[in-house]
CSV table of C-alpha atoms in Angstrom, one decimal:
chain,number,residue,atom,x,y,z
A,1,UNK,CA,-23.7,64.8,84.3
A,2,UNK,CA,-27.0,65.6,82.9
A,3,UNK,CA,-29.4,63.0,83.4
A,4,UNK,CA,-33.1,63.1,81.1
A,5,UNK,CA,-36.0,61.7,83.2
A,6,UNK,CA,-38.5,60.6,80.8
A,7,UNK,CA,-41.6,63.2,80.4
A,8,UNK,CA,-39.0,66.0,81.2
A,9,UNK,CA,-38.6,68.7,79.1
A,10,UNK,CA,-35.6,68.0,77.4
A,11,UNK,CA,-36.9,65.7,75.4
A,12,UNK,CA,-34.3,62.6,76.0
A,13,UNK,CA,-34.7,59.6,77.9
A,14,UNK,CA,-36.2,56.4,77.1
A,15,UNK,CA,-39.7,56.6,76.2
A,16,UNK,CA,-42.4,53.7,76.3
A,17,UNK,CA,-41.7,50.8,74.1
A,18,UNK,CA,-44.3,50.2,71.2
A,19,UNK,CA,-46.9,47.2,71.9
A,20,UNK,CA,-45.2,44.5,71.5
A,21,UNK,CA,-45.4,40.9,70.6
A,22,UNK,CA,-42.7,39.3,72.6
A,23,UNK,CA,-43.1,36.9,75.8
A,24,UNK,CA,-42.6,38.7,79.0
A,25,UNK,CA,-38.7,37.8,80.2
A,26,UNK,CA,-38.7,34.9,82.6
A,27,UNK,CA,-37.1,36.2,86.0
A,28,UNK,CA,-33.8,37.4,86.7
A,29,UNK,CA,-31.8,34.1,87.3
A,30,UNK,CA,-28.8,32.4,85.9
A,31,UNK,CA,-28.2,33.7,81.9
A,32,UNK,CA,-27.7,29.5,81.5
A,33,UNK,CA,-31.7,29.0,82.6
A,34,UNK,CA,-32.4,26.2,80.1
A,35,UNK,CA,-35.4,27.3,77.5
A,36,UNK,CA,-38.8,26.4,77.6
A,37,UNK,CA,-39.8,24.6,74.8
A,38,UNK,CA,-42.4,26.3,72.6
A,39,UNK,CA,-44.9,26.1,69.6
A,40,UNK,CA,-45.9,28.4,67.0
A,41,UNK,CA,-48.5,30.8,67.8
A,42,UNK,CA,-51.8,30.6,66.2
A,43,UNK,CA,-52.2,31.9,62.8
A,44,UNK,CA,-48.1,31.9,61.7
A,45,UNK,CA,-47.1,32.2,58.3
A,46,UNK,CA,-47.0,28.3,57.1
A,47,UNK,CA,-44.1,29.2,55.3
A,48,UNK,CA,-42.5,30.1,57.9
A,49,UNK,CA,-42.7,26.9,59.7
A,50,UNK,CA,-41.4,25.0,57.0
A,51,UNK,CA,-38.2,26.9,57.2
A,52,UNK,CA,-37.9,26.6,60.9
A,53,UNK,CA,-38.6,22.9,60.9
A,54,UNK,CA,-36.3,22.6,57.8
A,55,UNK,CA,-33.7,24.3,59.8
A,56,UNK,CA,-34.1,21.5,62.8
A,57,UNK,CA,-33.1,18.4,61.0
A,58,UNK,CA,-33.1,16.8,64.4
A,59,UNK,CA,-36.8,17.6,65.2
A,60,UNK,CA,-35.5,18.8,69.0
A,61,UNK,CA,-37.9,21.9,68.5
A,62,UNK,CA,-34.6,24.3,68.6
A,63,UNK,CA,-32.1,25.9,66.3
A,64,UNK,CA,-28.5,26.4,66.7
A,65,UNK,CA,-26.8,29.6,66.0
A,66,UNK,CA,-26.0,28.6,62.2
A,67,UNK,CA,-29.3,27.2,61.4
A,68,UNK,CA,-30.7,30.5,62.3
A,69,UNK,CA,-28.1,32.5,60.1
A,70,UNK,CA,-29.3,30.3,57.3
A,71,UNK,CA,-32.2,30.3,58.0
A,72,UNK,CA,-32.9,33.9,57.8
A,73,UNK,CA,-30.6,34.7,55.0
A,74,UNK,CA,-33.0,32.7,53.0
A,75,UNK,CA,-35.3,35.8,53.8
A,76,UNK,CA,-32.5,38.2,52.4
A,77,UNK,CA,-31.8,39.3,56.1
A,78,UNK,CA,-28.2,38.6,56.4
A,79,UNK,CA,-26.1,38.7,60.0
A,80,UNK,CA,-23.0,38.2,61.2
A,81,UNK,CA,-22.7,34.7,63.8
A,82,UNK,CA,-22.5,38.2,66.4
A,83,UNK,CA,-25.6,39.7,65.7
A,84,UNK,CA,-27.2,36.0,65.5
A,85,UNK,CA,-25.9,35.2,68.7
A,86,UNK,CA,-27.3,38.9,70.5
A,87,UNK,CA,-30.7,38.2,68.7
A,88,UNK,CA,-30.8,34.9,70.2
A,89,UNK,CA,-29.7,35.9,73.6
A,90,UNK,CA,-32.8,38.9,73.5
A,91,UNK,CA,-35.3,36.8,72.3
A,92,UNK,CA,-34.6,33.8,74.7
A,93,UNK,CA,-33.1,36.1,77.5
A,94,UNK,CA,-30.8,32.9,77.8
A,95,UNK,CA,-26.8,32.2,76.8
A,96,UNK,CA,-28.1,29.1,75.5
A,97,UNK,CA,-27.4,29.8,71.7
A,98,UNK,CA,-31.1,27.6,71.0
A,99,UNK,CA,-34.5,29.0,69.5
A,100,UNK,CA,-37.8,27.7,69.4
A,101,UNK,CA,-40.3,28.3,67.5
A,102,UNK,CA,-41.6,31.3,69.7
A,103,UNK,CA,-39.0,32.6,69.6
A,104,UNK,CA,-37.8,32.1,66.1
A,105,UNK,CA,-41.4,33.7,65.4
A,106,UNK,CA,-40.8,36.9,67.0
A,107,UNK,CA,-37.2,37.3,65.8
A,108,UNK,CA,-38.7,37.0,62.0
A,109,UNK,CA,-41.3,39.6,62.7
A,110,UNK,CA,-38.9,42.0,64.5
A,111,UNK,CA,-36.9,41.8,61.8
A,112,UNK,CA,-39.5,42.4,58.8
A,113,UNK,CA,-40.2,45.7,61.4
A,114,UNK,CA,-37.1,46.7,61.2
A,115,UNK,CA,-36.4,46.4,58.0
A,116,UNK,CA,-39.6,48.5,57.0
A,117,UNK,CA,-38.1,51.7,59.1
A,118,UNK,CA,-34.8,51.2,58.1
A,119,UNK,CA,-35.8,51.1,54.3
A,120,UNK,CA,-38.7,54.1,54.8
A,121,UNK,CA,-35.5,55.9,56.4
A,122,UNK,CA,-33.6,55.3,53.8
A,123,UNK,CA,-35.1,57.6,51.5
A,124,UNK,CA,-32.5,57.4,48.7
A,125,UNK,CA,-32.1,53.5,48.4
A,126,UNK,CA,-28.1,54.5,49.6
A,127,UNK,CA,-28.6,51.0,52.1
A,128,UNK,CA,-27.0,53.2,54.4
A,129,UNK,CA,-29.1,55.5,57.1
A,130,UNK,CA,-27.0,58.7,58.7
A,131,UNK,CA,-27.3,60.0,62.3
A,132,UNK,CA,-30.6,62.3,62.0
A,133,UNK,CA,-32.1,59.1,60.0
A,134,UNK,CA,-30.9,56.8,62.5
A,135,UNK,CA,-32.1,59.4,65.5
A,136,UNK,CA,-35.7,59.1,63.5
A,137,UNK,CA,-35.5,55.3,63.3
A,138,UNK,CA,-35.0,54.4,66.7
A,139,UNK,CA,-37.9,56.9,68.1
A,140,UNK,CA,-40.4,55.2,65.6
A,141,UNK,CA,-39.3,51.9,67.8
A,142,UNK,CA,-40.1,53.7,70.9
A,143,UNK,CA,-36.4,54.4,72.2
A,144,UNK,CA,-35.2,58.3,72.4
A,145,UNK,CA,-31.4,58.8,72.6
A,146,UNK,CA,-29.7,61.9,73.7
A,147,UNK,CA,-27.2,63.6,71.2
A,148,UNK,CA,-24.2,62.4,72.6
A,149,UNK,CA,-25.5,58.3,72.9
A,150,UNK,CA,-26.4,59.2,69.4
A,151,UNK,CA,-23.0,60.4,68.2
A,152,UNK,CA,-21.6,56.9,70.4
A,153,UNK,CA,-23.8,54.8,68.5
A,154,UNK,CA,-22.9,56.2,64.8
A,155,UNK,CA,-19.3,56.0,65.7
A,156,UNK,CA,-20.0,52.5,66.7
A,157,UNK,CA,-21.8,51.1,63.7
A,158,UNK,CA,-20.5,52.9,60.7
A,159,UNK,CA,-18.4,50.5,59.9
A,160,UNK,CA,-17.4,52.0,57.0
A,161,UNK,CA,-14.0,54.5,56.8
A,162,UNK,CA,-16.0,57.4,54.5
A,163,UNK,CA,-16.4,60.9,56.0
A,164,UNK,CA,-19.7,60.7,55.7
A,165,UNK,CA,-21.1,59.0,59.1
A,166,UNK,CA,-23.5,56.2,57.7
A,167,UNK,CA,-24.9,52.8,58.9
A,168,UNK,CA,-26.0,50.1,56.5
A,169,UNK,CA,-28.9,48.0,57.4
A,170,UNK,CA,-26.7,45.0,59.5
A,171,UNK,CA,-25.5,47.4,61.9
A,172,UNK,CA,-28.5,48.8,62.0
A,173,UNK,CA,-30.5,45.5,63.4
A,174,UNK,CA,-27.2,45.3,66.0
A,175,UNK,CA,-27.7,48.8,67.0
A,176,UNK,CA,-31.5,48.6,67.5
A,177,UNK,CA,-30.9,45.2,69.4
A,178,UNK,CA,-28.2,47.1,71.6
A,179,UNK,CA,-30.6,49.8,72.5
A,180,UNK,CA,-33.7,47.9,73.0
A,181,UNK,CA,-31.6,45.4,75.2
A,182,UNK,CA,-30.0,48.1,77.5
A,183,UNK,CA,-32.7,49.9,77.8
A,184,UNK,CA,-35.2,47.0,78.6
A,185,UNK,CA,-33.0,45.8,81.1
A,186,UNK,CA,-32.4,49.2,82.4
A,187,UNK,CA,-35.9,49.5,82.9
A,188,UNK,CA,-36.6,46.4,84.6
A,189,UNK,CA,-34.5,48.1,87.3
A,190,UNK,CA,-36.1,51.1,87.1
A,191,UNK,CA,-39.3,50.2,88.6
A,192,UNK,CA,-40.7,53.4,89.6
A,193,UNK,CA,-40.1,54.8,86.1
A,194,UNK,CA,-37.9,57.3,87.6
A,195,UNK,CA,-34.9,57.6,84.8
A,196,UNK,CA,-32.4,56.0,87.2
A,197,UNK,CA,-31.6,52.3,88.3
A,198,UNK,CA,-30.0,51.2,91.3
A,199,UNK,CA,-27.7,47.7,90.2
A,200,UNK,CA,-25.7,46.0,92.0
A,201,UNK,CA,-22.0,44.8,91.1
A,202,UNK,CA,-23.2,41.3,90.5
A,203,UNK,CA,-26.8,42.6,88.5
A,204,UNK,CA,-24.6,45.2,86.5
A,205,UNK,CA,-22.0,42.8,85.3
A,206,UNK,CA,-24.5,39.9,84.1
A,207,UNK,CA,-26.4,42.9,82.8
A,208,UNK,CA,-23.7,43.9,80.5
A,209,UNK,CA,-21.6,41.2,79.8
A,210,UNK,CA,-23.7,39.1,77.5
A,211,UNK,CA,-23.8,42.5,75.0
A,212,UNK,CA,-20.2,42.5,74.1
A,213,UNK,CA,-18.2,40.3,72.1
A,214,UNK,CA,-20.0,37.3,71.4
B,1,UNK,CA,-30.9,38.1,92.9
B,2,UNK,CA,-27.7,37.7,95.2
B,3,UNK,CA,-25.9,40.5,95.9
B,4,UNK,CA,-22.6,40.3,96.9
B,5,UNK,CA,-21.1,43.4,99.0
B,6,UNK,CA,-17.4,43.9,99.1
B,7,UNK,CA,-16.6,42.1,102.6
B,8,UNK,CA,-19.4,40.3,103.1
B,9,UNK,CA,-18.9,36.5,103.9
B,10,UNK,CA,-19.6,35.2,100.4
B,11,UNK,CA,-16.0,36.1,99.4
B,12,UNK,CA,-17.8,38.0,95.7
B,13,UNK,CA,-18.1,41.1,95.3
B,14,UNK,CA,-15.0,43.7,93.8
B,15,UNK,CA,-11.9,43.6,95.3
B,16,UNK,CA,-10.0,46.9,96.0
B,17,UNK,CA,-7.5,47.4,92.5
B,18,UNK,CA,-4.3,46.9,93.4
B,19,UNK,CA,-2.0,50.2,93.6
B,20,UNK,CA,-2.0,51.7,90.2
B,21,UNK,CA,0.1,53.8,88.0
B,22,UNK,CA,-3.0,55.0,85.9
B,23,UNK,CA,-3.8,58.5,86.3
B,24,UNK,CA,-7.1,59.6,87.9
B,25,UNK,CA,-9.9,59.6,85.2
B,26,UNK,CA,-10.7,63.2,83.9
B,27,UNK,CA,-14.4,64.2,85.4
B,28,UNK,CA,-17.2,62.6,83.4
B,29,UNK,CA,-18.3,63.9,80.5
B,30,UNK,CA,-18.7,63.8,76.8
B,31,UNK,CA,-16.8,60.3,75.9
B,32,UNK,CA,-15.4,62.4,73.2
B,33,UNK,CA,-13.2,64.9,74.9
B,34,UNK,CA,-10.0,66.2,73.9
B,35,UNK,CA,-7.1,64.6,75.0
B,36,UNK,CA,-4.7,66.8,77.0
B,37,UNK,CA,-1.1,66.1,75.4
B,38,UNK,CA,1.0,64.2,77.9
B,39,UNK,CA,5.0,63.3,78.3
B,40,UNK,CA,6.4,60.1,79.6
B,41,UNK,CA,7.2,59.7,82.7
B,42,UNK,CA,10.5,60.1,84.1
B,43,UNK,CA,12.9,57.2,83.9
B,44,UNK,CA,10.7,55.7,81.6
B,45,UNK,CA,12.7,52.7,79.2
B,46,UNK,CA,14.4,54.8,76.5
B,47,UNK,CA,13.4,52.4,74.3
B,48,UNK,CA,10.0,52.3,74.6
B,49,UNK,CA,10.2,56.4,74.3
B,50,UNK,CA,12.0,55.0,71.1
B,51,UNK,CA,9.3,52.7,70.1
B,52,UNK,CA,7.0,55.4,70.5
B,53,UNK,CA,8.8,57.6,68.5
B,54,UNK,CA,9.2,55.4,65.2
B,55,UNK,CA,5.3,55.0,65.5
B,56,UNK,CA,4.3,59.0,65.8
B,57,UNK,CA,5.6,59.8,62.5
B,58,UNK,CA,4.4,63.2,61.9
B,59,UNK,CA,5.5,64.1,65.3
B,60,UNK,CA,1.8,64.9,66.7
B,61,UNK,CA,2.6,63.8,69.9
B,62,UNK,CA,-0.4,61.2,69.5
B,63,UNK,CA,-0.2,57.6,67.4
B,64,UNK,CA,-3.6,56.2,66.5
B,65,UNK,CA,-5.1,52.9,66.5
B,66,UNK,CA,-3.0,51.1,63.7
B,67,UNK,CA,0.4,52.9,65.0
B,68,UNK,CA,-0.1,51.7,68.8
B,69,UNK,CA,-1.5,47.9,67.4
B,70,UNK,CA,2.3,47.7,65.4
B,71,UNK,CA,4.0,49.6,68.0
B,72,UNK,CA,2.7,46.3,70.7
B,73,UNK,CA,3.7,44.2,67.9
B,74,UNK,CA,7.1,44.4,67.9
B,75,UNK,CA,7.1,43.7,71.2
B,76,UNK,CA,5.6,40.3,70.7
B,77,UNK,CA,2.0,41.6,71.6
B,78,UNK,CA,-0.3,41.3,69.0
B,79,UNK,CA,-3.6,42.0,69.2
B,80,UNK,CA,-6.7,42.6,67.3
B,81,UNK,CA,-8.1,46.3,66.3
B,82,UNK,CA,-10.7,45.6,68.9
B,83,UNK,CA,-8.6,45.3,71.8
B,84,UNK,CA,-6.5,47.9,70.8
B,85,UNK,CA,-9.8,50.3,70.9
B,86,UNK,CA,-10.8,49.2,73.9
B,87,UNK,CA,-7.3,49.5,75.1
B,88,UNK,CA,-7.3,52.8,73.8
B,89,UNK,CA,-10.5,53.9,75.7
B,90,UNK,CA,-9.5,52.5,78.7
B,91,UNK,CA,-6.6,54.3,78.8
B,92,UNK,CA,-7.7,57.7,77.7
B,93,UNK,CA,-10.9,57.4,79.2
B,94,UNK,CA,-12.1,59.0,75.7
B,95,UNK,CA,-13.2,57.5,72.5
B,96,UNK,CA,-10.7,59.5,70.6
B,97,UNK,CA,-8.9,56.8,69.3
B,98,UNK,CA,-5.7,58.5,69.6
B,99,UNK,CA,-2.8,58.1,72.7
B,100,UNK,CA,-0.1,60.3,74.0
B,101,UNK,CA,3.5,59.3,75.7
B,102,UNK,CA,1.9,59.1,79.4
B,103,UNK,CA,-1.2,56.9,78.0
B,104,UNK,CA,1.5,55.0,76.3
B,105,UNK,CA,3.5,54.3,78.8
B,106,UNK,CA,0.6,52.5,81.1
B,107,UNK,CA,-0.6,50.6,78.1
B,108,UNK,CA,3.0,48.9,77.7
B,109,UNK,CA,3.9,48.6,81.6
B,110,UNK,CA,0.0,47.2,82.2
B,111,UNK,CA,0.5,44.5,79.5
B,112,UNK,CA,3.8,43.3,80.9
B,113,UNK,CA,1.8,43.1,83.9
B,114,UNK,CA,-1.0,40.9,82.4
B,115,UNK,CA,1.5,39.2,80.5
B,116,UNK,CA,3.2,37.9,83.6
B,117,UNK,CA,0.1,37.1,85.5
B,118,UNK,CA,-1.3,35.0,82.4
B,119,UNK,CA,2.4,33.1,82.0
B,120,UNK,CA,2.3,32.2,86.1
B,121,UNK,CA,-1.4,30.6,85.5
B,122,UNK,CA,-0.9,28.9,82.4
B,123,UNK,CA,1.1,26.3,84.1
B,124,UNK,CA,1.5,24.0,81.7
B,125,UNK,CA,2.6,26.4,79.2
B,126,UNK,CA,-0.3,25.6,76.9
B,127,UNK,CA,-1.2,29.2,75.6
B,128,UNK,CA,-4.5,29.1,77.6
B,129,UNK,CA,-6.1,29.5,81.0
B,130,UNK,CA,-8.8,26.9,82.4
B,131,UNK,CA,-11.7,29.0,84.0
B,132,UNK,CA,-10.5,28.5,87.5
B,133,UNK,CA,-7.1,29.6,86.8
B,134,UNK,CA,-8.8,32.9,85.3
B,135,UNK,CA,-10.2,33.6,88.7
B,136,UNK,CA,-7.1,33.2,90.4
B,137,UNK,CA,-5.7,36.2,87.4
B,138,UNK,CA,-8.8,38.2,87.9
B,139,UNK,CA,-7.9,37.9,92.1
B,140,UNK,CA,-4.6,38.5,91.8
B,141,UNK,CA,-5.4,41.6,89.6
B,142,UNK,CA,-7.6,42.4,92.2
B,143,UNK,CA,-11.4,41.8,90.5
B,144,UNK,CA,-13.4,39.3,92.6
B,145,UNK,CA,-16.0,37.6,90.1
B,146,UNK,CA,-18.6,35.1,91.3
B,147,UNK,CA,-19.1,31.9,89.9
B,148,UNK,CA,-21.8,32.8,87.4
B,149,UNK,CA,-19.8,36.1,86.2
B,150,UNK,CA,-16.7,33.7,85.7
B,151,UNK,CA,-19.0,31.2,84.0
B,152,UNK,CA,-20.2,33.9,81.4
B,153,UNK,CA,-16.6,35.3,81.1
B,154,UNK,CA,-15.0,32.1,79.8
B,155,UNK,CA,-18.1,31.0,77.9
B,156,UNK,CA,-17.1,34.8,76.2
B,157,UNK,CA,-13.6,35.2,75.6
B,158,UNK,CA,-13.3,31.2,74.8
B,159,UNK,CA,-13.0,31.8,70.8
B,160,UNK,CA,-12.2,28.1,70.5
B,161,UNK,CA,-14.4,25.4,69.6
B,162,UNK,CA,-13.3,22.6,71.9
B,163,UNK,CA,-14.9,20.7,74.5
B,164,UNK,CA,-12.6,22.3,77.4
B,165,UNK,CA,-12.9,25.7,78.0
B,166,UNK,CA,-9.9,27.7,77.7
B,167,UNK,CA,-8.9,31.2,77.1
B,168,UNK,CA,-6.2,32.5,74.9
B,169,UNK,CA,-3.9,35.5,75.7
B,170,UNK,CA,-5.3,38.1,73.7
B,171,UNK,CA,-8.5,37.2,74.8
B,172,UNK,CA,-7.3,37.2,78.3
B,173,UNK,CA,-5.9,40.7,77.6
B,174,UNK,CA,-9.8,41.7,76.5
B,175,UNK,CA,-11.2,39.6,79.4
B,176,UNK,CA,-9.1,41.6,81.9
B,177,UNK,CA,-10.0,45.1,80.4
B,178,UNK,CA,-13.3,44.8,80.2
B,179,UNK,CA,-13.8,43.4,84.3
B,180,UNK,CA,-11.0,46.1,85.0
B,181,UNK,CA,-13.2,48.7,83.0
B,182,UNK,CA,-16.7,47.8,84.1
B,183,UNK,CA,-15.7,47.5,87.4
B,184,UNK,CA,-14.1,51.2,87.8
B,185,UNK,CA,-16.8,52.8,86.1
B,186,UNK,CA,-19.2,51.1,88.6
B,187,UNK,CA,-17.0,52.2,91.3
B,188,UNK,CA,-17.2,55.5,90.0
B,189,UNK,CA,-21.0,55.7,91.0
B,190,UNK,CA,-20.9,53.3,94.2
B,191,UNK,CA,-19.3,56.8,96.5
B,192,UNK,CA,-20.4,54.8,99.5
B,193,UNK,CA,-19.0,51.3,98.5
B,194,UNK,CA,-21.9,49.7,98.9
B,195,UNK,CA,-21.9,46.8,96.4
B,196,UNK,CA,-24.8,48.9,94.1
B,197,UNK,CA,-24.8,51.9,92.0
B,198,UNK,CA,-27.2,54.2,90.7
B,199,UNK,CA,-27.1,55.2,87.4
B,200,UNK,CA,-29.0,57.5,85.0
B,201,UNK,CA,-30.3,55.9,81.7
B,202,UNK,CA,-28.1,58.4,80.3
B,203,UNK,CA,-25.1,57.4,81.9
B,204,UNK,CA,-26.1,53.7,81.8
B,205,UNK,CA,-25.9,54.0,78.2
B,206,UNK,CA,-22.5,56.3,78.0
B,207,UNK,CA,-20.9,53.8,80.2
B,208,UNK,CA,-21.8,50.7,78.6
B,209,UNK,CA,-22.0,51.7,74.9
B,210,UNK,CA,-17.8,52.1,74.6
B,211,UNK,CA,-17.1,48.6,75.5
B,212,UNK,CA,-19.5,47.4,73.2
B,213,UNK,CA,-18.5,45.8,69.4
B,214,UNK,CA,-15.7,48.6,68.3
């Protein structure tokens, strides 16, 4: 098996995530950890405050699932209740299907990220990215795929049946939420920076479990 | 984090699978490989060879994903395209999406198997197992999950909305092939049986990427 240490030569591997905005992720315990309750950092978007606290007619300070689809598909940014639920369970690093306003923060600026590269990849307005596009996209976020997780991640997310191997912009966000999740948890294993992570059975399977089927 | 090793005193950990009629993985390496072409075994159920057959119309040798989901149909196990491709990859060990007579063969005997073990839990005969009676299935399979693994498993494959937790066959089915096919390709990298594996990010990311959204 060929393995791709970051800062070899071969040019794979992960390499160092962009600056980023989001809280550190609390320590490895239970995926039921109850969340924090949180406030809106300094200096965000008033409008987008109204929508949150339009979204939580109860005033608890969280969103459910739904309200966040709704919520951000009054933004245009449309997503299946599974890519809700793995954007909540990134941002919150809980299972707790509830956002706070920190939270609900980051994942709006995340998105408007990702929606810049996928549209600036996107040269031809198609709404589709292919595989070179898609290679492109996800090393402007920081994360280098080899050519065969590349060819398993467009056979993934093309959900369409054409010959032409194309991702539109919803499985794009799941896709870049897949790789930045594995490869963030990967790395908190991977302390020395070394390319490889030691797990064990119990860390691996509450690792990977909360990625599939939600 | 706890770790559990096999045959420590906390009783977690993986068990040793049960004798098994599933051929030896091929060596790792790109997840799409070639399929070698296979026959059934001998003294297999005529009618399955039969069933098989109808399904391969173009006489390939192979039946693909919509082929093998009507094929389990009419044999009163229905399932959705998802399982079947996870099915599929767990029995080919390829992404392929395409199974011969041996891989068949497995699939079908495997599923009587499950079949079975799920009827002997749900007691009641209720269509559903509780979350303690999936541990007993997952034991008697030979998977060992702790409490927080089984926790996140039912709060998972439970695609109801009520209050109890419960777990319906097919989602059973995918429960069961995702611990059975998590926890072989861990054991695949734990040589020593440990309890902990060491992974590439490469491999980290060929391993976990198939059993992700199909």
């Amino acid at each position: 098996m060929a393995g791709y240490p970051p800062g070899s030569g071969s040019g794979y591997g992960y390499g160092a995530p962009p600056p980023s905005a989001y809280p550190a992720p609390p320590a490895y315990g239970s995926p039921f950890a109850a969340l924090v309750p949180s406030a809106f950092p300094p200096g965000t978007d008033p409008s987008l405050v109204s929508c949150f606290q339009l979204a939580d007619q109860d005033g608890s300070g969280f969103i459910d699932d739904m309200e966040l689809q709704r919520s951000l598909s009054s933004y245009n940014q449309t997503f299946s209740l599974r890519t809700i639920h793995l954007l909540m369970y990134l941002f919150t690093n809980t299972n707790t299907r509830k956002i706070g306003p920190k939270e609900f923060t980051s994942v709006f600026y995340s998105l408007q990220n990702w929606r810049g590269i996928f549209e600036k990849y996107d040269s031809d307005r198609s709404g589709k990215i292919d595989a070179s596009e898609l290679r492109e996209a996800l090393l402007s976020l920081g994360f280098s795929v080899s050519p065969v997780v590349l060819e398993l991640l467009v056979s993934k997310y093309d959900k369409s049946s054409g010959m032409n191997k194309a991702i539109e912009y919803d499985n794009f966000i799941e896709c870049c939420l897949t790789v930045k999740g594995l490869t963030e948890k990967f790395k908190e294993k991977d302390i020395a920076y070394s390319g490889s992570a030691t797990f064990t059975y119990e860390a691996f399977m509450l690792i990977v479990l909360p990625f599939l089927v939600a």
